[in-house]
Amino acid sequence: MGALGSAWALAQEAPESLLPHEFDQPARPPERKVEPPRAQGVPATPRPEAATVPVAVPEAAASEAAPSVPSATSEAFPHGIAAMTDIEGLPPDKLDQLLGLKPRDDIPPAARRAMLRIGVIARDEGGLPPLSLAHQDPALVRALLAGNKGELVSRWGHVLLRRVLASRLDAPAGYDPAEFTAERGALLLRMGEGDAARALIQDVDPANYNGPLIDAAVDAYVATEDFTGICPVLALNPDARRDGEWQVLKAICESFSGDAAGGLAQLDRLTRAGVLPHFDMLLAQKYAGAAGHARRAVTIEWDTVSDMTPWRYAFALATGLNPPAELLLSDPLRYDEATALAPMLGLGLRADAADRAGGIGLLSSAAMVDLYSQIYADDAVRGDAADRALLLHDAYLGDSPEARLDAMRQLWNGAAGPLQRYAREVLTAYAAARLAPGAGAAKDAGDLIAAMLAAGLDGNAMRWAGLVPTGSQGWALLALAAPAPRAPVGSGGLDAFEKQDGSDNARKSGFLLAGLAGLGRVTPAVESGFAGKLGIDLAAPTRWTRAIDRAAELGNPTLVALLAGLGMQGDGWDRMTPRYLYHIVGALHRVGLDGEARMIAAEAVARG
């Protein structure tokens, strides 16, 4: 400490100059004029005063030389502000806007992203070619996106369409990239893919959002129960919308940005104004009340409402509430899609919802197994979900092949409907793949093969080729799913399959022929003969068939997949026709999406 003090004292005594040495010379003091002494008795001569000469000054110079000083009572305020107290009471965002401090971008220049190749799946990660739509007609692409309602008959079709929409793609020339992203995100939301939609929309910087993208972003954040996710977009676009939901979101963002009391005050004002139903405002207050120190207890009474909306359901999940089951009956599939992916809900509720979500393609086989593994490890979970977890454990680790197969049968046959049964097949796909082919399981080979193909395990399924008789469902599935068929399928196998086909109007037989013809696994003569027997025409053209065939000729997999998604709309395989399936499978096969083509064809026969 002494050394430090000595150094400090030395520095004070001898400071080092940082100026050039010319400036070190002290300034010469002015010379003093010494007047000669006056003679004694001589009066001093007075010095004449300087004459005052009036000079005319121009008005401009006068104003510059002598600026006016406003008085304390004449301060100028912006429009709408009468006094300093009004400024002091403004919220931070309004004050920034008043002073011109509102940011135009919240991302540093070096980190800003161009409006190119927007998406989350790159080409080397399984995405589609980024320029595959760049030279397409924007009106066509817009119609394909907007015209798809989001509900597809095929699980594999759902998986393919999700991959296309989430790929890193350039917008078609003349199609606003922000609007293109908004349409893709909106379709993902209609498919129940809230997480994928949010990830896609977040790949655009908030400063580049336009009206459609802001609307899609709000829907995506509501679908994922993430209301504060819209706050960065709202901060840069506070006046993008005027509706009640937007005003409520602004108040919520204010609550979570450090002014909890101000946000709650805004919600109170909006509640009195009736911008949203009173019940929805209570949910918003409960959500915003968790911010900061302004905690507020809000009681939610579900008996005051008779219906459910996505907004209410999202707020309920975000605040830890479980809505009454009867309110979800208005649209059970929509709410099951959200429930299956909501981590804040109980495992039992999520498992029940997975019976539908897994069937449509929202959950993979691995994700469903992970969910039931958590249930198996949690002794607090009771009921049907716990029973299914025990059966799944036995399907994997039963004492014998018979015990494992019996556990799988119980899971399949215990499903509430066809969609739930298919979800159980997805759930048991890897358990079925672990089962060695044997005569004891030959009668269940069709179900086992269908389960394996539900997860894309075609290599495992082909091990059963020697055990399935010609004309059986297992034989038909392997004829479609085989990665490398040895020879075309003959008419004998098709006729044998048609004889045991119990579907309406031999629909499965038509699907089998359509899949084989689309994959090029049947000769033209056999195709024509069997089609005539079934009374179907696979080649009859429509505007849609001509469009998808033309896209396949051009070798454009993205456009083919979008057209295939448009053609697979419906709530069940009874909405699909062999003709459409033939064109879908054939087009996918020709543009290099052979795996998807084979799995869609096999799924049609398994579920048709």
Coordinates of C-alpha atoms in Angstrom, one line a residue:
M1 CA 0.0 0.0 0.0
G2 CA 2.9 2.3 0.8
A3 CA 4.5 1.7 -2.6
L4 CA 1.2 2.4 -4.3
G5 CA 0.8 5.6 -2.3
S6 CA 4.4 6.7 -3.2
A7 CA 3.8 6.1 -6.9
W8 CA 0.5 8.0 -6.8
A9 CA 2.3 11.0 -5.1
L10 CA 5.0 10.9 -7.7
A11 CA 2.5 11.0 -10.4
Q12 CA 0.9 14.0 -8.8
E13 CA 4.2 15.8 -8.4
A14 CA 5.5 15.2 -12.0
P15 CA 2.7 14.7 -14.5
E16 CA 3.8 13.8 -18.0
S17 CA 2.6 16.0 -20.8
L18 CA 0.9 14.4 -23.7
L19 CA 1.2 17.5 -25.9
P20 CA 3.9 18.2 -28.5
H21 CA 7.0 19.9 -27.0
E22 CA 6.1 23.2 -28.8
F23 CA 3.2 23.5 -26.4
D24 CA 5.4 23.1 -23.3
Q25 CA 6.8 26.7 -23.6
P26 CA 4.8 29.0 -21.3
A27 CA 2.9 31.8 -22.9
R28 CA 4.8 35.2 -22.8
P29 CA 3.0 37.6 -20.5
P30 CA 1.8 40.8 -22.2
E31 CA 4.1 43.8 -21.8
R32 CA 3.0 46.5 -19.4
K33 CA 3.0 50.0 -20.8
V34 CA 4.7 52.5 -18.4
E35 CA 3.5 56.1 -18.8
P36 CA 6.1 58.8 -18.3
P37 CA 5.7 60.8 -15.1
R38 CA 3.7 63.9 -15.4
A39 CA 5.1 67.3 -14.4
Q40 CA 4.0 68.4 -11.0
G41 CA 1.2 70.9 -11.2
V42 CA 0.2 70.0 -14.8
P43 CA -3.3 68.7 -14.9
A44 CA -3.9 65.4 -16.6
T45 CA -5.4 65.6 -20.1
P46 CA -8.6 63.6 -20.2
R47 CA -8.7 60.9 -22.9
P48 CA -11.5 61.4 -25.5
E49 CA -14.3 58.8 -25.3
A50 CA -14.8 56.6 -28.4
A51 CA -17.5 57.9 -30.6
T52 CA -20.6 55.8 -30.8
V53 CA -21.4 55.0 -34.5
P54 CA -24.8 53.4 -35.2
V55 CA -24.5 50.3 -37.5
A56 CA -27.5 48.7 -39.1
V57 CA -27.6 44.9 -38.5
P58 CA -29.6 42.6 -40.8
E59 CA -32.5 40.8 -39.3
A60 CA -31.0 37.4 -39.9
A61 CA -27.8 38.3 -38.3
A62 CA -29.5 39.9 -35.4
S63 CA -31.5 36.8 -34.8
E64 CA -28.4 34.6 -34.9
A65 CA -26.5 36.9 -32.7
A66 CA -29.2 37.2 -30.1
P67 CA -31.4 34.1 -29.9
S68 CA -34.6 34.4 -28.0
V69 CA -34.7 32.5 -24.7
P70 CA -38.1 30.9 -24.0
S71 CA -39.6 31.5 -20.7
A72 CA -40.3 28.7 -18.3
T73 CA -44.0 28.9 -19.1
S74 CA -43.7 28.5 -22.9
E75 CA -42.1 25.0 -23.2
A76 CA -43.1 23.2 -26.4
F77 CA -44.5 19.6 -26.0
P78 CA -45.4 17.0 -28.6
H79 CA -48.9 16.7 -29.8
G80 CA -51.1 15.2 -27.1
I81 CA -48.7 16.1 -24.2
A82 CA -49.7 19.0 -22.1
A83 CA -47.2 18.9 -19.3
M84 CA -44.1 17.0 -18.0
T85 CA -46.3 14.9 -15.8
D86 CA -47.9 13.4 -18.9
I87 CA -44.5 12.3 -20.2
E88 CA -43.5 10.8 -16.8
G89 CA -46.6 8.6 -16.9
L90 CA -46.0 7.1 -20.3
P91 CA -45.0 3.5 -20.6
P92 CA -41.5 2.8 -21.9
D93 CA -42.6 1.8 -25.5
K94 CA -44.7 4.9 -25.8
L95 CA -41.9 7.1 -24.5
D96 CA -39.5 5.6 -27.0
Q97 CA -41.9 6.2 -29.8
L98 CA -42.5 9.8 -28.7
L99 CA -38.7 10.5 -28.5
G100 CA -38.0 8.8 -31.8
L101 CA -36.0 6.0 -30.0
K102 CA -38.2 3.1 -31.2
P103 CA -35.8 0.5 -32.8
R104 CA -36.3 -0.6 -36.4
D105 CA -34.5 -3.8 -35.8
D106 CA -33.6 -5.8 -32.8
I107 CA -30.8 -7.8 -34.4
P108 CA -27.2 -6.5 -35.1
P109 CA -26.5 -5.9 -38.8
A110 CA -23.9 -8.7 -38.9
A111 CA -26.5 -11.2 -37.5
R112 CA -29.5 -10.3 -39.7
R113 CA -30.7 -13.0 -42.0
A114 CA -31.7 -12.6 -45.6
M115 CA -35.1 -13.6 -46.8
L116 CA -33.6 -16.6 -48.6
R117 CA -33.8 -20.3 -47.9
I118 CA -36.2 -19.9 -45.0
G119 CA -36.8 -23.1 -43.1
V120 CA -35.3 -25.4 -40.5
I121 CA -34.3 -28.5 -42.5
A122 CA -31.3 -28.1 -44.8
R123 CA -30.8 -30.1 -47.9
D124 CA -28.1 -32.3 -46.3
E125 CA -30.4 -32.9 -43.3
G126 CA -33.2 -34.4 -45.4
G127 CA -34.8 -31.3 -46.7
L128 CA -36.0 -30.6 -50.2
P129 CA -33.9 -28.7 -52.8
P130 CA -33.9 -25.0 -51.8
L131 CA -34.5 -23.7 -55.4
S132 CA -37.1 -26.3 -56.3
L133 CA -40.0 -23.7 -56.2
A134 CA -38.0 -20.6 -57.2
H135 CA -39.1 -20.7 -60.8
Q136 CA -42.6 -22.0 -60.3
D137 CA -45.8 -20.0 -60.8
P138 CA -46.4 -18.2 -57.5
A139 CA -50.2 -18.5 -58.1
L140 CA -49.9 -22.3 -58.3
V141 CA -47.8 -22.6 -55.2
R142 CA -50.1 -20.2 -53.3
A143 CA -53.1 -22.3 -54.3
L144 CA -51.4 -25.6 -53.2
L145 CA -50.6 -24.1 -49.8
A146 CA -53.9 -22.3 -49.1
G147 CA -56.1 -25.1 -50.6
N148 CA -54.8 -27.8 -48.3
K149 CA -57.0 -28.1 -45.2
G150 CA -54.3 -30.0 -43.3
E151 CA -56.1 -33.3 -42.6
L152 CA -54.5 -36.1 -44.7
V153 CA -55.7 -39.7 -45.0
S154 CA -52.1 -41.0 -44.8
R155 CA -49.7 -40.8 -41.9
W156 CA -46.7 -41.1 -44.3
G157 CA -48.2 -38.3 -46.4
H158 CA -48.4 -36.1 -43.3
V159 CA -44.8 -36.8 -42.5
L160 CA -43.7 -36.0 -46.0
L161 CA -45.7 -32.8 -46.2
R162 CA -44.3 -31.6 -42.9
R163 CA -40.7 -32.2 -44.2
V164 CA -41.4 -30.2 -47.3
L165 CA -42.9 -27.3 -45.5
A166 CA -40.1 -27.1 -43.0
S167 CA -37.3 -27.4 -45.6
R168 CA -35.1 -24.4 -46.3
L169 CA -36.8 -23.1 -49.5
D170 CA -36.6 -19.9 -51.6
A171 CA -39.9 -18.3 -52.5
P172 CA -41.1 -18.4 -56.1
A173 CA -40.2 -15.3 -58.1
G174 CA -42.8 -12.7 -57.5
Y175 CA -44.0 -14.3 -54.3
D176 CA -43.2 -12.2 -51.2
P177 CA -40.9 -14.4 -49.0
A178 CA -42.7 -13.3 -45.8
E179 CA -46.1 -14.3 -47.2
F180 CA -44.7 -17.5 -48.5
T181 CA -43.4 -18.3 -45.0
A182 CA -46.8 -17.3 -43.6
E183 CA -48.7 -19.7 -45.9
R184 CA -46.3 -22.6 -45.1
G185 CA -46.6 -21.9 -41.3
A186 CA -50.4 -21.7 -41.6
L187 CA -50.6 -25.1 -43.3
L188 CA -48.4 -26.6 -40.6
L189 CA -50.8 -25.2 -38.0
R190 CA -53.8 -26.7 -39.8
M191 CA -51.9 -30.0 -39.7
G192 CA -51.5 -29.7 -35.9
E193 CA -47.7 -29.1 -36.3
G194 CA -47.5 -26.1 -33.9
D195 CA -43.8 -26.6 -33.0
A196 CA -42.7 -27.0 -36.6
A197 CA -44.7 -23.9 -37.6
R198 CA -43.2 -21.8 -34.8
A199 CA -39.7 -22.9 -35.7
L200 CA -40.3 -22.0 -39.4
I201 CA -41.7 -18.6 -38.6
Q202 CA -38.9 -17.8 -36.2
D203 CA -36.4 -18.2 -39.0
V204 CA -37.5 -14.8 -40.2
D205 CA -36.2 -11.7 -38.4
P206 CA -39.0 -9.7 -36.6
A207 CA -38.2 -6.6 -38.7
N208 CA -39.2 -8.5 -41.9
Y209 CA -42.6 -9.5 -40.7
N210 CA -45.7 -8.4 -42.6
G211 CA -49.4 -8.7 -41.9
P212 CA -49.9 -12.4 -42.9
L213 CA -46.7 -13.5 -41.2
I214 CA -47.7 -11.7 -38.0
D215 CA -51.0 -13.4 -38.1
A216 CA -49.4 -16.8 -38.6
A217 CA -46.9 -16.1 -35.8
V218 CA -49.7 -15.3 -33.3
D219 CA -51.4 -18.5 -34.2
A220 CA -48.2 -20.5 -33.9
Y221 CA -47.4 -19.1 -30.4
V222 CA -51.0 -19.7 -29.3
A223 CA -50.8 -23.3 -30.6
T224 CA -47.6 -23.9 -28.5
E225 CA -48.9 -22.0 -25.4
D226 CA -46.0 -19.5 -25.8
F227 CA -47.7 -16.1 -25.6
T228 CA -44.6 -14.2 -24.8
G229 CA -42.9 -15.5 -27.9
I230 CA -44.7 -12.9 -30.0
C231 CA -43.2 -10.0 -27.9
P232 CA -40.1 -9.3 -30.1
V233 CA -42.4 -9.0 -33.1
L234 CA -44.9 -6.9 -31.3
A235 CA -42.2 -4.5 -30.0
L236 CA -41.2 -3.7 -33.6
N237 CA -44.8 -3.7 -35.0
P238 CA -47.0 -2.4 -32.2
D239 CA -49.7 -1.1 -34.5
A240 CA -49.8 -4.0 -36.9
R241 CA -53.3 -5.1 -35.6
R242 CA -56.1 -3.4 -33.7
D243 CA -58.1 -6.4 -32.6
G244 CA -58.7 -7.5 -29.0
E245 CA -56.3 -10.4 -29.0
W246 CA -53.5 -8.1 -30.2
Q247 CA -54.2 -5.6 -27.4
V248 CA -54.2 -8.4 -24.8
L249 CA -50.9 -9.6 -26.1
K250 CA -49.4 -6.1 -25.8
A251 CA -50.5 -6.0 -22.2
I252 CA -49.0 -9.4 -21.5
C253 CA -45.7 -8.4 -23.1
E254 CA -45.6 -5.3 -21.0
S255 CA -46.2 -7.4 -17.9
F256 CA -43.3 -9.7 -18.8
S257 CA -41.0 -6.8 -19.8
G258 CA -40.6 -5.4 -16.3
D259 CA -43.8 -3.4 -15.9
A260 CA -46.1 -6.1 -14.4
A261 CA -48.3 -3.5 -12.7
G262 CA -48.8 -1.5 -15.9
G263 CA -49.6 -4.6 -17.9
L264 CA -52.2 -5.8 -15.4
A265 CA -53.7 -2.3 -15.4
Q266 CA -54.0 -2.5 -19.2
L267 CA -55.7 -5.8 -18.9
D268 CA -58.1 -4.4 -16.4
R269 CA -59.0 -1.6 -18.8
L270 CA -59.4 -4.0 -21.7
T271 CA -61.6 -6.2 -19.5
R272 CA -63.9 -3.2 -18.8
A273 CA -63.9 -2.4 -22.5
G274 CA -65.0 -5.9 -23.4
V275 CA -62.4 -6.5 -26.2
L276 CA -62.6 -10.2 -25.5
P277 CA -65.1 -12.4 -23.6
H278 CA -64.8 -12.0 -19.8
F279 CA -63.6 -15.6 -19.3
D280 CA -60.8 -15.1 -21.8
M281 CA -59.7 -11.9 -20.0
L282 CA -59.6 -13.8 -16.7
L283 CA -57.3 -16.4 -18.3
A284 CA -55.1 -13.6 -19.6
Q285 CA -54.9 -11.9 -16.2
K286 CA -54.0 -15.2 -14.6
Y287 CA -51.2 -15.7 -17.1
A288 CA -49.9 -12.1 -16.8
G289 CA -50.2 -12.2 -13.0
A290 CA -47.2 -14.6 -12.8
A291 CA -44.9 -11.8 -14.0
G292 CA -42.8 -9.7 -11.7
H293 CA -43.9 -8.8 -8.2
A294 CA -47.5 -7.9 -9.1
R295 CA -48.8 -11.4 -8.5
R296 CA -52.5 -11.7 -8.7
A297 CA -54.8 -14.6 -7.8
V298 CA -57.5 -15.2 -10.4
T299 CA -60.2 -17.8 -10.0
I300 CA -61.2 -19.7 -13.1
E301 CA -64.7 -21.3 -13.1
W302 CA -65.2 -23.5 -16.1
D303 CA -69.0 -23.9 -15.5
T304 CA -69.4 -20.3 -16.9
V305 CA -68.4 -21.4 -20.4
S306 CA -70.0 -23.9 -22.7
D307 CA -67.4 -24.1 -25.5
M308 CA -63.6 -24.3 -26.0
T309 CA -61.4 -22.3 -28.4
P310 CA -57.7 -22.6 -29.2
W311 CA -57.1 -19.3 -27.3
R312 CA -58.8 -20.6 -24.2
Y313 CA -57.1 -24.0 -24.4
A314 CA -53.7 -22.5 -24.8
F315 CA -54.1 -20.1 -21.8
A316 CA -55.4 -23.0 -19.7
L317 CA -52.4 -25.2 -20.4
A318 CA -50.0 -22.3 -20.0
T319 CA -51.4 -21.5 -16.5
G320 CA -51.4 -25.2 -15.4
L321 CA -55.2 -25.8 -15.7
N322 CA -56.9 -28.9 -17.0
P323 CA -60.1 -28.0 -18.9
P324 CA -63.1 -30.3 -18.4
A325 CA -63.0 -33.1 -20.9
E326 CA -66.6 -32.4 -22.2
L327 CA -65.5 -29.0 -23.5
L328 CA -62.9 -30.7 -25.8
L329 CA -65.5 -32.9 -27.6
S330 CA -66.3 -30.1 -30.1
D331 CA -63.0 -30.9 -31.9
P332 CA -61.2 -33.8 -30.2
L333 CA -58.5 -34.3 -32.8
R334 CA -57.4 -30.7 -32.7
Y335 CA -57.1 -30.7 -28.9
D336 CA -55.4 -34.1 -28.8
E337 CA -52.7 -32.7 -31.1
A338 CA -52.0 -30.0 -28.7
T339 CA -52.3 -32.2 -25.6
A340 CA -49.9 -34.9 -26.9
L341 CA -47.1 -32.3 -27.2
A342 CA -47.8 -30.2 -24.1
P343 CA -45.1 -31.0 -21.5
M344 CA -47.0 -29.3 -18.7
L345 CA -49.8 -31.8 -18.7
G346 CA -49.9 -35.1 -17.0
L347 CA -48.4 -38.2 -18.6
G348 CA -51.8 -40.0 -18.6
L349 CA -53.5 -37.2 -20.5
R350 CA -50.7 -37.1 -23.0
A351 CA -50.8 -40.9 -23.6
D352 CA -54.5 -40.8 -24.2
A353 CA -54.0 -38.0 -26.8
A354 CA -51.1 -39.9 -28.4
D355 CA -53.6 -42.6 -29.5
R356 CA -54.7 -40.1 -32.2
A357 CA -51.6 -37.9 -32.6
G358 CA -49.5 -40.9 -33.3
G359 CA -51.9 -42.2 -35.9
I360 CA -51.9 -39.0 -38.0
G361 CA -48.1 -38.6 -37.9
L362 CA -47.6 -36.0 -35.2
L363 CA -45.6 -38.4 -33.0
S364 CA -42.9 -40.9 -34.2
S365 CA -42.7 -44.4 -32.8
A366 CA -39.6 -43.4 -30.8
A367 CA -41.4 -40.5 -29.2
M368 CA -44.4 -42.6 -28.2
V369 CA -42.1 -45.2 -26.7
D370 CA -40.4 -42.5 -24.7
L371 CA -43.7 -41.2 -23.4
Y372 CA -44.8 -44.7 -22.2
S373 CA -41.4 -45.3 -20.7
Q374 CA -41.9 -42.3 -18.5
I375 CA -45.3 -43.6 -17.5
Y376 CA -43.8 -47.0 -16.7
A377 CA -41.2 -45.4 -14.5
D378 CA -43.7 -43.2 -12.6
D379 CA -45.7 -45.1 -10.0
A380 CA -48.0 -42.1 -9.5
V381 CA -49.6 -42.7 -12.9
R382 CA -52.7 -44.9 -12.7
G383 CA -55.4 -46.0 -15.1
D384 CA -55.5 -47.2 -18.7
A385 CA -52.2 -45.4 -19.6
A386 CA -50.4 -47.3 -16.9
D387 CA -51.9 -50.5 -18.1
R388 CA -50.7 -49.8 -21.6
A389 CA -47.2 -49.0 -20.4
L390 CA -47.1 -52.5 -18.7
L391 CA -48.2 -54.1 -21.9
L392 CA -45.6 -52.3 -23.9
H393 CA -43.0 -53.4 -21.5
D394 CA -44.1 -57.0 -22.0
A395 CA -44.1 -56.5 -25.8
Y396 CA -40.4 -55.7 -25.6
L397 CA -39.2 -57.8 -22.7
G398 CA -41.8 -60.6 -22.3
D399 CA -40.5 -64.0 -21.1
S400 CA -41.2 -65.7 -24.5
P401 CA -42.0 -64.7 -28.1
E402 CA -45.6 -65.8 -27.4
A403 CA -45.9 -63.5 -24.4
R404 CA -44.5 -60.6 -26.4
L405 CA -46.9 -61.2 -29.3
D406 CA -49.8 -61.6 -26.9
A407 CA -49.0 -58.2 -25.3
M408 CA -48.9 -56.6 -28.8
R409 CA -52.3 -58.2 -29.6
Q410 CA -53.8 -56.7 -26.5
L411 CA -52.5 -53.3 -27.4
W412 CA -53.9 -53.5 -30.9
N413 CA -57.3 -54.9 -30.1
G414 CA -57.8 -52.6 -27.1
A415 CA -57.9 -49.5 -29.4
A416 CA -61.1 -47.4 -29.5
G417 CA -61.1 -47.1 -33.3
P418 CA -59.1 -47.6 -36.6
L419 CA -57.0 -44.5 -36.1
Q420 CA -56.2 -45.4 -32.5
R421 CA -55.3 -49.0 -33.6
Y422 CA -52.9 -47.7 -36.2
A423 CA -51.3 -45.5 -33.6
R424 CA -50.8 -48.6 -31.4
E425 CA -49.1 -50.3 -34.4
V426 CA -46.8 -47.3 -34.6
L427 CA -46.2 -47.7 -30.9
T428 CA -45.2 -51.4 -31.2
A429 CA -43.2 -51.1 -34.4
Y430 CA -39.8 -51.8 -32.8
A431 CA -41.2 -54.5 -30.6
A432 CA -42.5 -56.2 -33.7
A433 CA -39.1 -55.9 -35.4
R434 CA -37.5 -57.6 -32.4
L435 CA -39.7 -60.7 -32.8
A436 CA -38.0 -63.4 -34.8
P437 CA -40.0 -64.8 -37.8
G438 CA -41.4 -68.1 -36.9
A439 CA -44.3 -70.4 -37.6
G440 CA -45.9 -69.6 -34.2
A441 CA -46.5 -66.0 -35.3
A442 CA -47.4 -66.7 -39.0
K443 CA -51.1 -66.0 -38.5
D444 CA -50.2 -62.5 -37.1
A445 CA -47.6 -61.8 -39.8
G446 CA -49.9 -59.3 -41.5
D447 CA -50.3 -57.2 -38.4
L448 CA -46.6 -57.5 -37.5
I449 CA -45.6 -56.4 -40.9
A450 CA -48.1 -53.5 -40.9
A451 CA -46.7 -52.4 -37.5
M452 CA -43.1 -52.5 -38.8
L453 CA -43.9 -50.5 -41.9
A454 CA -45.8 -47.9 -39.9
A455 CA -42.4 -46.8 -38.6
G456 CA -40.6 -47.5 -42.0
L457 CA -38.8 -50.7 -40.9
D458 CA -39.0 -52.3 -44.3
G459 CA -35.7 -54.2 -43.9
N460 CA -37.1 -55.9 -40.7
A461 CA -40.4 -56.6 -42.4
M462 CA -38.8 -58.4 -45.4
R463 CA -37.5 -61.1 -43.0
W464 CA -41.1 -62.4 -43.0
A465 CA -41.3 -62.9 -46.8
G466 CA -40.8 -66.6 -46.6
L467 CA -43.7 -67.1 -44.1
V468 CA -46.5 -65.2 -45.7
P469 CA -48.7 -67.0 -48.3
T470 CA -49.3 -65.5 -51.7
G471 CA -52.5 -63.4 -51.6
S472 CA -52.4 -62.7 -47.9
Q473 CA -52.2 -59.2 -46.5
G474 CA -48.6 -59.7 -45.4
W475 CA -47.7 -60.8 -48.9
A476 CA -49.4 -57.7 -50.4
L477 CA -47.6 -55.3 -47.9
L478 CA -44.2 -56.8 -48.7
A479 CA -44.9 -56.7 -52.5
L480 CA -45.3 -52.9 -52.1
A481 CA -42.7 -52.2 -49.4
A482 CA -39.8 -54.3 -50.8
P483 CA -36.8 -51.9 -51.5
A484 CA -35.7 -54.0 -54.5
P485 CA -38.4 -56.4 -55.9
R486 CA -37.1 -59.4 -57.8
A487 CA -39.9 -59.8 -60.4
P488 CA -43.3 -58.2 -61.3
V489 CA -46.4 -59.4 -59.4
G490 CA -48.5 -61.8 -61.4
S491 CA -52.3 -61.9 -61.8
G492 CA -52.5 -65.1 -59.6
G493 CA -51.4 -63.2 -56.5
L494 CA -53.7 -60.3 -57.2
D495 CA -56.7 -62.6 -57.8
A496 CA -55.9 -64.5 -54.5
F497 CA -55.8 -61.2 -52.6
E498 CA -59.1 -60.0 -54.1
K499 CA -60.8 -63.2 -53.0
Q500 CA -60.0 -62.6 -49.3
D501 CA -60.5 -58.8 -49.5
G502 CA -63.2 -57.8 -47.0
S503 CA -63.0 -54.1 -47.6
D504 CA -65.9 -52.1 -49.1
N505 CA -66.0 -52.5 -52.8
A506 CA -62.7 -54.3 -52.7
R507 CA -61.0 -51.0 -52.0
K508 CA -57.8 -52.7 -50.7
S509 CA -57.5 -54.6 -53.9
G510 CA -57.7 -51.4 -55.9
F511 CA -55.1 -49.8 -53.6
L512 CA -52.8 -52.8 -54.1
L513 CA -53.1 -52.5 -57.9
A514 CA -52.6 -48.7 -57.8
G515 CA -49.5 -49.0 -55.6
L516 CA -47.9 -51.8 -57.7
A517 CA -48.7 -50.0 -61.0
G518 CA -47.3 -46.7 -59.6
L519 CA -44.1 -48.4 -58.5
G520 CA -43.8 -50.2 -61.8
R521 CA -44.1 -53.7 -60.2
V522 CA -46.8 -55.1 -62.5
T523 CA -46.9 -55.5 -66.2
P524 CA -49.3 -53.4 -68.3
A525 CA -51.2 -56.5 -69.3
V526 CA -51.8 -57.6 -65.7
E527 CA -52.6 -54.0 -64.7
S528 CA -55.2 -53.7 -67.4
G529 CA -56.8 -57.0 -66.8
F530 CA -57.1 -56.7 -63.0
A531 CA -58.3 -53.0 -63.3
G532 CA -61.1 -54.3 -65.6
K533 CA -62.0 -56.9 -63.1
L534 CA -62.3 -54.3 -60.4
G535 CA -64.1 -51.8 -62.7
I536 CA -61.5 -49.0 -62.1
D537 CA -59.6 -46.8 -64.5
L538 CA -56.2 -45.7 -63.2
A539 CA -55.4 -43.5 -66.3
A540 CA -58.5 -41.3 -66.5
P541 CA -57.0 -37.7 -66.4
T542 CA -58.1 -34.7 -64.3
R543 CA -56.5 -31.3 -63.9
W544 CA -54.9 -32.6 -60.7
T545 CA -53.5 -35.8 -62.3
R546 CA -52.1 -33.8 -65.2
A547 CA -50.4 -31.4 -62.8
I548 CA -48.8 -34.0 -60.7
D549 CA -47.7 -36.0 -63.7
R550 CA -46.2 -32.9 -65.3
A551 CA -44.3 -32.0 -62.0
A552 CA -42.9 -35.6 -62.0
E553 CA -41.8 -35.2 -65.6
L554 CA -39.9 -32.0 -64.6
G555 CA -38.2 -33.9 -61.8
N556 CA -39.5 -31.5 -59.1
P557 CA -39.9 -33.4 -55.8
T558 CA -41.1 -30.4 -53.8
L559 CA -43.9 -29.6 -56.3
V560 CA -44.9 -33.3 -56.5
A561 CA -45.1 -33.5 -52.7
L562 CA -47.3 -30.4 -52.4
L563 CA -49.6 -31.8 -55.1
A564 CA -49.6 -35.2 -53.4
G565 CA -50.6 -33.5 -50.1
L566 CA -53.5 -31.8 -51.9
G567 CA -54.7 -35.1 -53.3
M568 CA -54.5 -36.9 -50.0
Q569 CA -56.9 -34.7 -48.0
G570 CA -59.6 -36.5 -46.0
D571 CA -60.4 -38.0 -42.6
G572 CA -60.1 -41.6 -43.7
W573 CA -58.9 -43.9 -46.5
D574 CA -62.5 -44.2 -47.7
R575 CA -61.9 -40.7 -49.1
M576 CA -59.0 -41.9 -51.3
T577 CA -59.4 -43.5 -54.8
P578 CA -57.2 -46.0 -56.5
R579 CA -56.7 -43.5 -59.4
Y580 CA -55.4 -40.8 -57.1
L581 CA -53.2 -43.2 -55.2
Y582 CA -51.7 -44.5 -58.5
H583 CA -50.7 -41.0 -59.6
I584 CA -49.3 -40.1 -56.1
V585 CA -47.2 -43.2 -55.8
G586 CA -46.0 -43.0 -59.3
A587 CA -45.0 -39.4 -59.2
L588 CA -43.2 -39.8 -55.9
H589 CA -41.4 -42.8 -57.2
R590 CA -40.2 -41.0 -60.4
V591 CA -38.8 -37.9 -58.5
G592 CA -36.7 -40.0 -56.2
L593 CA -39.0 -40.2 -53.2
D594 CA -39.2 -43.9 -53.5
G595 CA -39.3 -44.7 -49.8
E596 CA -42.2 -42.4 -49.2
A597 CA -44.0 -43.9 -52.3
R598 CA -43.6 -47.4 -51.0
M599 CA -44.7 -46.6 -47.4
I600 CA -47.8 -44.7 -48.6
A601 CA -48.8 -47.6 -50.9
A602 CA -48.3 -50.1 -48.1
E603 CA -50.3 -47.9 -45.6
A604 CA -53.2 -47.7 -48.0
V605 CA -53.5 -51.5 -48.2
A606 CA -53.0 -51.9 -44.5
R607 CA -55.6 -49.3 -43.5
G608 CA -57.9 -49.2 -46.5

